[in-house]
């Protein structure tokens, strides 16, 4: 399985939900043109809300240097060699670049919460920010740190943050709730919209 830190969100076109419409077909045909934009708006509102909540947890952990509460993990402290080389700092917050870079990103075919694609850590090349995040998340597994040096223990941030917020089930719940809210404008009852 490929190691990654970004949390991919389902595309609105791939959502598997149904709207059960019965009754006045003239009225239903008037809604058809408005349904797609309303579904997109509901999806956008729900995913944006979810992303903001998740990013609060992630950024709090980055600044404090502690794992997300309710994530079920602990992090090993920085090694004495790391502290000697870089000074004492929160685990994920050496320069602040990681903290400033995390966000909610929409590309043509993908929407995700995490780090921008292919952003370099520094102007002199080296690892991308995403590659560094993967090392911090999963560790180096005793292979040495390559350009970073030494063995880096895993300090999971993204999976535990997602768990602490309620996981993808929470996202699914927020999407269906917002879809129902958007579609209620057309007289569609909540029980007519199911996942």
PDB file of C-alpha atoms in Angstrom:
ATOM      1  CA  UNK A   1       0.000   0.000   0.000  1.00  0.00           C
ATOM      2  CA  UNK A   2       1.349   3.399  -0.956  1.00  0.00           C
ATOM      3  CA  UNK A   3       2.189   5.622   1.938  1.00  0.00           C
ATOM      4  CA  UNK A   4       0.495   8.989   1.892  1.00  0.00           C
ATOM      5  CA  UNK A   5      -0.626  11.681   4.267  1.00  0.00           C
ATOM      6  CA  UNK A   6      -3.269  13.547   2.269  1.00  0.00           C
ATOM      7  CA  UNK A   7      -6.856  12.577   3.028  1.00  0.00           C
ATOM      8  CA  UNK A   8      -8.747  12.223  -0.234  1.00  0.00           C
ATOM      9  CA  UNK A   9     -12.400  13.196  -0.265  1.00  0.00           C
ATOM     10  CA  UNK A  10     -14.939  11.523  -2.536  1.00  0.00           C
ATOM     11  CA  UNK A  11     -15.779  13.426  -5.704  1.00  0.00           C
ATOM     12  CA  UNK A  12     -19.404  14.596  -5.834  1.00  0.00           C
ATOM     13  CA  UNK A  13     -19.956  12.624  -9.053  1.00  0.00           C
ATOM     14  CA  UNK A  14     -18.939   9.427  -7.259  1.00  0.00           C
ATOM     15  CA  UNK A  15     -21.252   9.807  -4.276  1.00  0.00           C
ATOM     16  CA  UNK A  16     -23.584   6.858  -3.986  1.00  0.00           C
ATOM     17  CA  UNK A  17     -26.806   8.344  -2.686  1.00  0.00           C
ATOM     18  CA  UNK A  18     -30.347   8.385  -3.966  1.00  0.00           C
ATOM     19  CA  UNK A  19     -33.168  10.898  -4.072  1.00  0.00           C
ATOM     20  CA  UNK A  20     -36.592   9.323  -4.129  1.00  0.00           C
ATOM     21  CA  UNK A  21     -39.080  11.596  -5.876  1.00  0.00           C
ATOM     22  CA  UNK A  22     -42.747  10.714  -6.057  1.00  0.00           C
ATOM     23  CA  UNK A  23     -45.875  12.532  -7.032  1.00  0.00           C
ATOM     24  CA  UNK A  24     -46.208  15.628  -9.165  1.00  0.00           C
ATOM     25  CA  UNK A  25     -43.907  14.956 -12.151  1.00  0.00           C
ATOM     26  CA  UNK A  26     -44.389  18.455 -13.534  1.00  0.00           C
ATOM     27  CA  UNK A  27     -42.956  19.812 -10.294  1.00  0.00           C
ATOM     28  CA  UNK A  28     -40.151  17.214 -10.367  1.00  0.00           C
ATOM     29  CA  UNK A  29     -39.176  18.179 -13.922  1.00  0.00           C
ATOM     30  CA  UNK A  30     -38.862  21.807 -12.778  1.00  0.00           C
ATOM     31  CA  UNK A  31     -36.355  20.711 -10.089  1.00  0.00           C
ATOM     32  CA  UNK A  32     -34.109  18.667 -12.365  1.00  0.00           C
ATOM     33  CA  UNK A  33     -32.086  21.656 -13.597  1.00  0.00           C
ATOM     34  CA  UNK A  34     -31.578  22.893 -10.033  1.00  0.00           C
ATOM     35  CA  UNK A  35     -30.648  19.573  -8.419  1.00  0.00           C
ATOM     36  CA  UNK A  36     -27.056  19.288  -9.695  1.00  0.00           C
ATOM     37  CA  UNK A  37     -25.976  22.768  -8.509  1.00  0.00           C
ATOM     38  CA  UNK A  38     -27.711  22.151  -5.163  1.00  0.00           C
ATOM     39  CA  UNK A  39     -25.952  18.827  -4.753  1.00  0.00           C
ATOM     40  CA  UNK A  40     -22.610  20.465  -5.573  1.00  0.00           C
ATOM     41  CA  UNK A  41     -23.314  23.299  -3.118  1.00  0.00           C
ATOM     42  CA  UNK A  42     -24.246  20.802  -0.370  1.00  0.00           C
ATOM     43  CA  UNK A  43     -21.095  18.790  -1.037  1.00  0.00           C
ATOM     44  CA  UNK A  44     -18.910  21.913  -1.015  1.00  0.00           C
ATOM     45  CA  UNK A  45     -20.371  23.199   2.255  1.00  0.00           C
ATOM     46  CA  UNK A  46     -20.034  19.819   4.005  1.00  0.00           C
ATOM     47  CA  UNK A  47     -16.482  19.087   2.847  1.00  0.00           C
ATOM     48  CA  UNK A  48     -15.340  22.618   3.639  1.00  0.00           C
ATOM     49  CA  UNK A  49     -16.748  22.365   7.180  1.00  0.00           C
ATOM     50  CA  UNK A  50     -15.171  18.944   7.676  1.00  0.00           C
ATOM     51  CA  UNK A  51     -11.808  20.161   6.339  1.00  0.00           C
ATOM     52  CA  UNK A  52     -11.790  23.185   8.653  1.00  0.00           C
ATOM     53  CA  UNK A  53     -12.495  20.992  11.703  1.00  0.00           C
ATOM     54  CA  UNK A  54      -9.814  18.483  10.727  1.00  0.00           C
ATOM     55  CA  UNK A  55      -7.263  21.213  10.036  1.00  0.00           C
ATOM     56  CA  UNK A  56      -7.832  22.709  13.491  1.00  0.00           C
ATOM     57  CA  UNK A  57      -6.845  19.352  15.017  1.00  0.00           C
ATOM     58  CA  UNK A  58      -3.837  18.882  12.710  1.00  0.00           C
ATOM     59  CA  UNK A  59      -2.527  22.418  13.222  1.00  0.00           C
ATOM     60  CA  UNK A  60      -2.981  22.189  16.994  1.00  0.00           C
ATOM     61  CA  UNK A  61      -0.879  19.011  17.029  1.00  0.00           C
ATOM     62  CA  UNK A  62       1.792  20.584  14.837  1.00  0.00           C
ATOM     63  CA  UNK A  63       2.132  23.676  17.024  1.00  0.00           C
ATOM     64  CA  UNK A  64       2.009  21.802  20.333  1.00  0.00           C
ATOM     65  CA  UNK A  65       4.187  18.882  19.246  1.00  0.00           C
ATOM     66  CA  UNK A  66       1.661  16.409  20.666  1.00  0.00           C
ATOM     67  CA  UNK A  67      -0.475  13.806  18.895  1.00  0.00           C
ATOM     68  CA  UNK A  68      -4.172  14.495  18.309  1.00  0.00           C
ATOM     69  CA  UNK A  69      -6.393  13.893  21.324  1.00  0.00           C
ATOM     70  CA  UNK A  70      -8.531  10.811  20.822  1.00  0.00           C
ATOM     71  CA  UNK A  71      -6.291   9.590  17.999  1.00  0.00           C
ATOM     72  CA  UNK A  72      -4.988   6.629  19.977  1.00  0.00           C
ATOM     73  CA  UNK A  73      -1.263   7.256  19.425  1.00  0.00           C
ATOM     74  CA  UNK A  74       1.741   8.578  21.283  1.00  0.00           C
ATOM     75  CA  UNK A  75       4.845  10.111  19.775  1.00  0.00           C
ATOM     76  CA  UNK A  76       8.417   9.412  20.798  1.00  0.00           C
ATOM     77  CA  UNK A  77      10.171  12.593  21.912  1.00  0.00           C
ATOM     78  CA  UNK A  78      12.886  14.123  19.769  1.00  0.00           C
ATOM     79  CA  UNK A  79      16.228  12.394  20.081  1.00  0.00           C
ATOM     80  CA  UNK A  80      19.066  14.181  21.871  1.00  0.00           C
ATOM     81  CA  UNK A  81      20.939  14.285  18.530  1.00  0.00           C
ATOM     82  CA  UNK A  82      18.015  16.071  16.846  1.00  0.00           C
ATOM     83  CA  UNK A  83      17.726  18.561  19.702  1.00  0.00           C
ATOM     84  CA  UNK A  84      21.491  19.173  19.548  1.00  0.00           C
ATOM     85  CA  UNK A  85      21.372  19.707  15.768  1.00  0.00           C
ATOM     86  CA  UNK A  86      18.151  21.764  15.456  1.00  0.00           C
ATOM     87  CA  UNK A  87      17.402  22.924  18.991  1.00  0.00           C
ATOM     88  CA  UNK A  88      14.401  22.015  21.108  1.00  0.00           C
ATOM     89  CA  UNK A  89      11.183  22.479  19.115  1.00  0.00           C
ATOM     90  CA  UNK A  90       7.752  20.861  18.742  1.00  0.00           C
ATOM     91  CA  UNK A  91       8.119  17.659  16.693  1.00  0.00           C
ATOM     92  CA  UNK A  92       6.349  18.850  13.537  1.00  0.00           C
ATOM     93  CA  UNK A  93       7.256  22.532  13.881  1.00  0.00           C
ATOM     94  CA  UNK A  94      10.887  23.229  13.061  1.00  0.00           C
ATOM     95  CA  UNK A  95      10.429  26.118  10.602  1.00  0.00           C
ATOM     96  CA  UNK A  96       6.643  26.497  10.505  1.00  0.00           C
ATOM     97  CA  UNK A  97       6.475  25.623   6.791  1.00  0.00           C
ATOM     98  CA  UNK A  98       4.518  22.408   7.396  1.00  0.00           C
ATOM     99  CA  UNK A  99       2.006  24.297   9.571  1.00  0.00           C
ATOM    100  CA  UNK A 100       1.567  27.050   6.988  1.00  0.00           C
ATOM    101  CA  UNK A 101       1.229  24.583   4.114  1.00  0.00           C
ATOM    102  CA  UNK A 102      -1.523  22.237   5.312  1.00  0.00           C
ATOM    103  CA  UNK A 103      -4.910  23.018   3.867  1.00  0.00           C
ATOM    104  CA  UNK A 104      -7.963  22.033   1.857  1.00  0.00           C
ATOM    105  CA  UNK A 105      -7.096  21.631  -1.821  1.00  0.00           C
ATOM    106  CA  UNK A 106      -9.279  21.259  -4.897  1.00  0.00           C
ATOM    107  CA  UNK A 107      -7.647  20.142  -8.108  1.00  0.00           C
ATOM    108  CA  UNK A 108      -9.520  19.194 -11.294  1.00  0.00           C
ATOM    109  CA  UNK A 109     -10.106  15.567 -10.380  1.00  0.00           C
ATOM    110  CA  UNK A 110      -9.223  15.500  -6.680  1.00  0.00           C
ATOM    111  CA  UNK A 111     -10.240  17.170  -3.480  1.00  0.00           C
ATOM    112  CA  UNK A 112      -8.180  16.494  -0.382  1.00  0.00           C
ATOM    113  CA  UNK A 113      -7.063  17.730   3.004  1.00  0.00           C
ATOM    114  CA  UNK A 114      -3.314  17.747   3.517  1.00  0.00           C
ATOM    115  CA  UNK A 115      -0.324  19.224   1.751  1.00  0.00           C
ATOM    116  CA  UNK A 116      -0.122  20.751  -1.730  1.00  0.00           C
ATOM    117  CA  UNK A 117       1.230  18.457  -4.419  1.00  0.00           C
ATOM    118  CA  UNK A 118       4.988  18.697  -5.173  1.00  0.00           C
ATOM    119  CA  UNK A 119       5.731  21.695  -2.955  1.00  0.00           C
ATOM    120  CA  UNK A 120       9.449  21.841  -2.214  1.00  0.00           C
ATOM    121  CA  UNK A 121      10.646  22.277   1.356  1.00  0.00           C
ATOM    122  CA  UNK A 122      13.248  24.789   0.372  1.00  0.00           C
ATOM    123  CA  UNK A 123      14.525  26.629  -2.642  1.00  0.00           C
ATOM    124  CA  UNK A 124      17.642  24.447  -2.824  1.00  0.00           C
ATOM    125  CA  UNK A 125      15.733  21.279  -3.818  1.00  0.00           C
ATOM    126  CA  UNK A 126      15.739  18.110  -1.762  1.00  0.00           C
ATOM    127  CA  UNK A 127      12.597  16.466  -0.473  1.00  0.00           C
ATOM    128  CA  UNK A 128       9.141  17.758  -1.245  1.00  0.00           C
ATOM    129  CA  UNK A 129       7.061  18.752   1.729  1.00  0.00           C
ATOM    130  CA  UNK A 130       4.865  15.700   1.113  1.00  0.00           C
ATOM    131  CA  UNK A 131       7.904  13.387   1.186  1.00  0.00           C
ATOM    132  CA  UNK A 132       8.990  14.930   4.484  1.00  0.00           C
ATOM    133  CA  UNK A 133       5.459  14.501   5.877  1.00  0.00           C
ATOM    134  CA  UNK A 134       5.510  10.797   4.932  1.00  0.00           C
ATOM    135  CA  UNK A 135       8.820  10.362   6.782  1.00  0.00           C
ATOM    136  CA  UNK A 136       7.400  12.097   9.856  1.00  0.00           C
ATOM    137  CA  UNK A 137       4.159  10.088   9.653  1.00  0.00           C
ATOM    138  CA  UNK A 138       5.632   6.611   9.074  1.00  0.00           C
ATOM    139  CA  UNK A 139       9.252   6.962  10.217  1.00  0.00           C
ATOM    140  CA  UNK A 140      12.265   5.598   8.409  1.00  0.00           C
ATOM    141  CA  UNK A 141      11.916   2.069   9.794  1.00  0.00           C
ATOM    142  CA  UNK A 142      15.555   1.721  10.796  1.00  0.00           C
ATOM    143  CA  UNK A 143      16.777   2.464   7.268  1.00  0.00           C
ATOM    144  CA  UNK A 144      18.530   5.613   8.358  1.00  0.00           C
ATOM    145  CA  UNK A 145      17.151   8.916   7.336  1.00  0.00           C
ATOM    146  CA  UNK A 146      18.923   9.347   4.017  1.00  0.00           C
ATOM    147  CA  UNK A 147      19.259  13.093   3.541  1.00  0.00           C
ATOM    148  CA  UNK A 148      17.745  13.706   6.958  1.00  0.00           C
ATOM    149  CA  UNK A 149      20.080  11.352   8.846  1.00  0.00           C
ATOM    150  CA  UNK A 150      19.437   8.823  11.612  1.00  0.00           C
ATOM    151  CA  UNK A 151      16.433   6.632  12.253  1.00  0.00           C
ATOM    152  CA  UNK A 152      13.215   8.583  12.596  1.00  0.00           C
ATOM    153  CA  UNK A 153      10.399   6.921  14.572  1.00  0.00           C
ATOM    154  CA  UNK A 154       6.853   7.080  13.203  1.00  0.00           C
ATOM    155  CA  UNK A 155       4.777   9.930  14.578  1.00  0.00           C
ATOM    156  CA  UNK A 156       1.336   9.477  12.978  1.00  0.00           C
ATOM    157  CA  UNK A 157      -0.573  12.732  12.579  1.00  0.00           C
ATOM    158  CA  UNK A 158      -3.096  12.435   9.737  1.00  0.00           C
ATOM    159  CA  UNK A 159      -4.709   9.061  10.466  1.00  0.00           C
ATOM    160  CA  UNK A 160      -5.121   9.801  14.191  1.00  0.00           C
ATOM    161  CA  UNK A 161      -6.477  13.296  13.405  1.00  0.00           C
ATOM    162  CA  UNK A 162      -9.068  11.781  11.077  1.00  0.00           C
ATOM    163  CA  UNK A 163      -9.943   9.206  13.748  1.00  0.00           C
ATOM    164  CA  UNK A 164     -10.313  11.877  16.441  1.00  0.00           C
ATOM    165  CA  UNK A 165     -12.843  13.806  14.333  1.00  0.00           C
ATOM    166  CA  UNK A 166     -14.967  10.734  13.595  1.00  0.00           C
ATOM    167  CA  UNK A 167     -13.369   9.416  10.415  1.00  0.00           C
ATOM    168  CA  UNK A 168     -14.871   9.166   6.968  1.00  0.00           C
ATOM    169  CA  UNK A 169     -18.203   8.158   8.540  1.00  0.00           C
ATOM    170  CA  UNK A 170     -18.424  11.643  10.043  1.00  0.00           C
ATOM    171  CA  UNK A 171     -17.669  13.163   6.640  1.00  0.00           C
ATOM    172  CA  UNK A 172     -20.351  10.993   5.038  1.00  0.00           C
ATOM    173  CA  UNK A 173     -22.854  12.089   7.701  1.00  0.00           C
ATOM    174  CA  UNK A 174     -22.023  15.762   7.151  1.00  0.00           C
ATOM    175  CA  UNK A 175     -22.390  15.413   3.375  1.00  0.00           C
ATOM    176  CA  UNK A 176     -25.801  13.725   3.565  1.00  0.00           C
ATOM    177  CA  UNK A 177     -27.025  16.255   6.150  1.00  0.00           C
ATOM    178  CA  UNK A 178     -26.005  19.173   3.936  1.00  0.00           C
ATOM    179  CA  UNK A 179     -27.444  17.533   0.799  1.00  0.00           C
ATOM    180  CA  UNK A 180     -30.751  17.129   2.622  1.00  0.00           C
ATOM    181  CA  UNK A 181     -30.616  20.769   3.725  1.00  0.00           C
ATOM    182  CA  UNK A 182     -29.960  21.989   0.178  1.00  0.00           C
ATOM    183  CA  UNK A 183     -32.631  19.777  -1.373  1.00  0.00           C
ATOM    184  CA  UNK A 184     -35.249  20.720   1.221  1.00  0.00           C
ATOM    185  CA  UNK A 185     -35.556  24.039  -0.649  1.00  0.00           C
ATOM    186  CA  UNK A 186     -37.412  22.084  -3.336  1.00  0.00           C
ATOM    187  CA  UNK A 187     -39.765  20.356  -0.923  1.00  0.00           C
ATOM    188  CA  UNK A 188     -37.686  17.172  -0.831  1.00  0.00           C
ATOM    189  CA  UNK A 189     -37.970  15.638   2.634  1.00  0.00           C
ATOM    190  CA  UNK A 190     -34.919  14.307   4.489  1.00  0.00           C
ATOM    191  CA  UNK A 191     -36.184  10.723   4.295  1.00  0.00           C
ATOM    192  CA  UNK A 192     -36.230  11.010   0.495  1.00  0.00           C
ATOM    193  CA  UNK A 193     -32.437  11.477   0.377  1.00  0.00           C
ATOM    194  CA  UNK A 194     -30.495   8.368   1.430  1.00  0.00           C
ATOM    195  CA  UNK A 195     -26.913   7.242   1.302  1.00  0.00           C
TER     196      UNK A 195
END
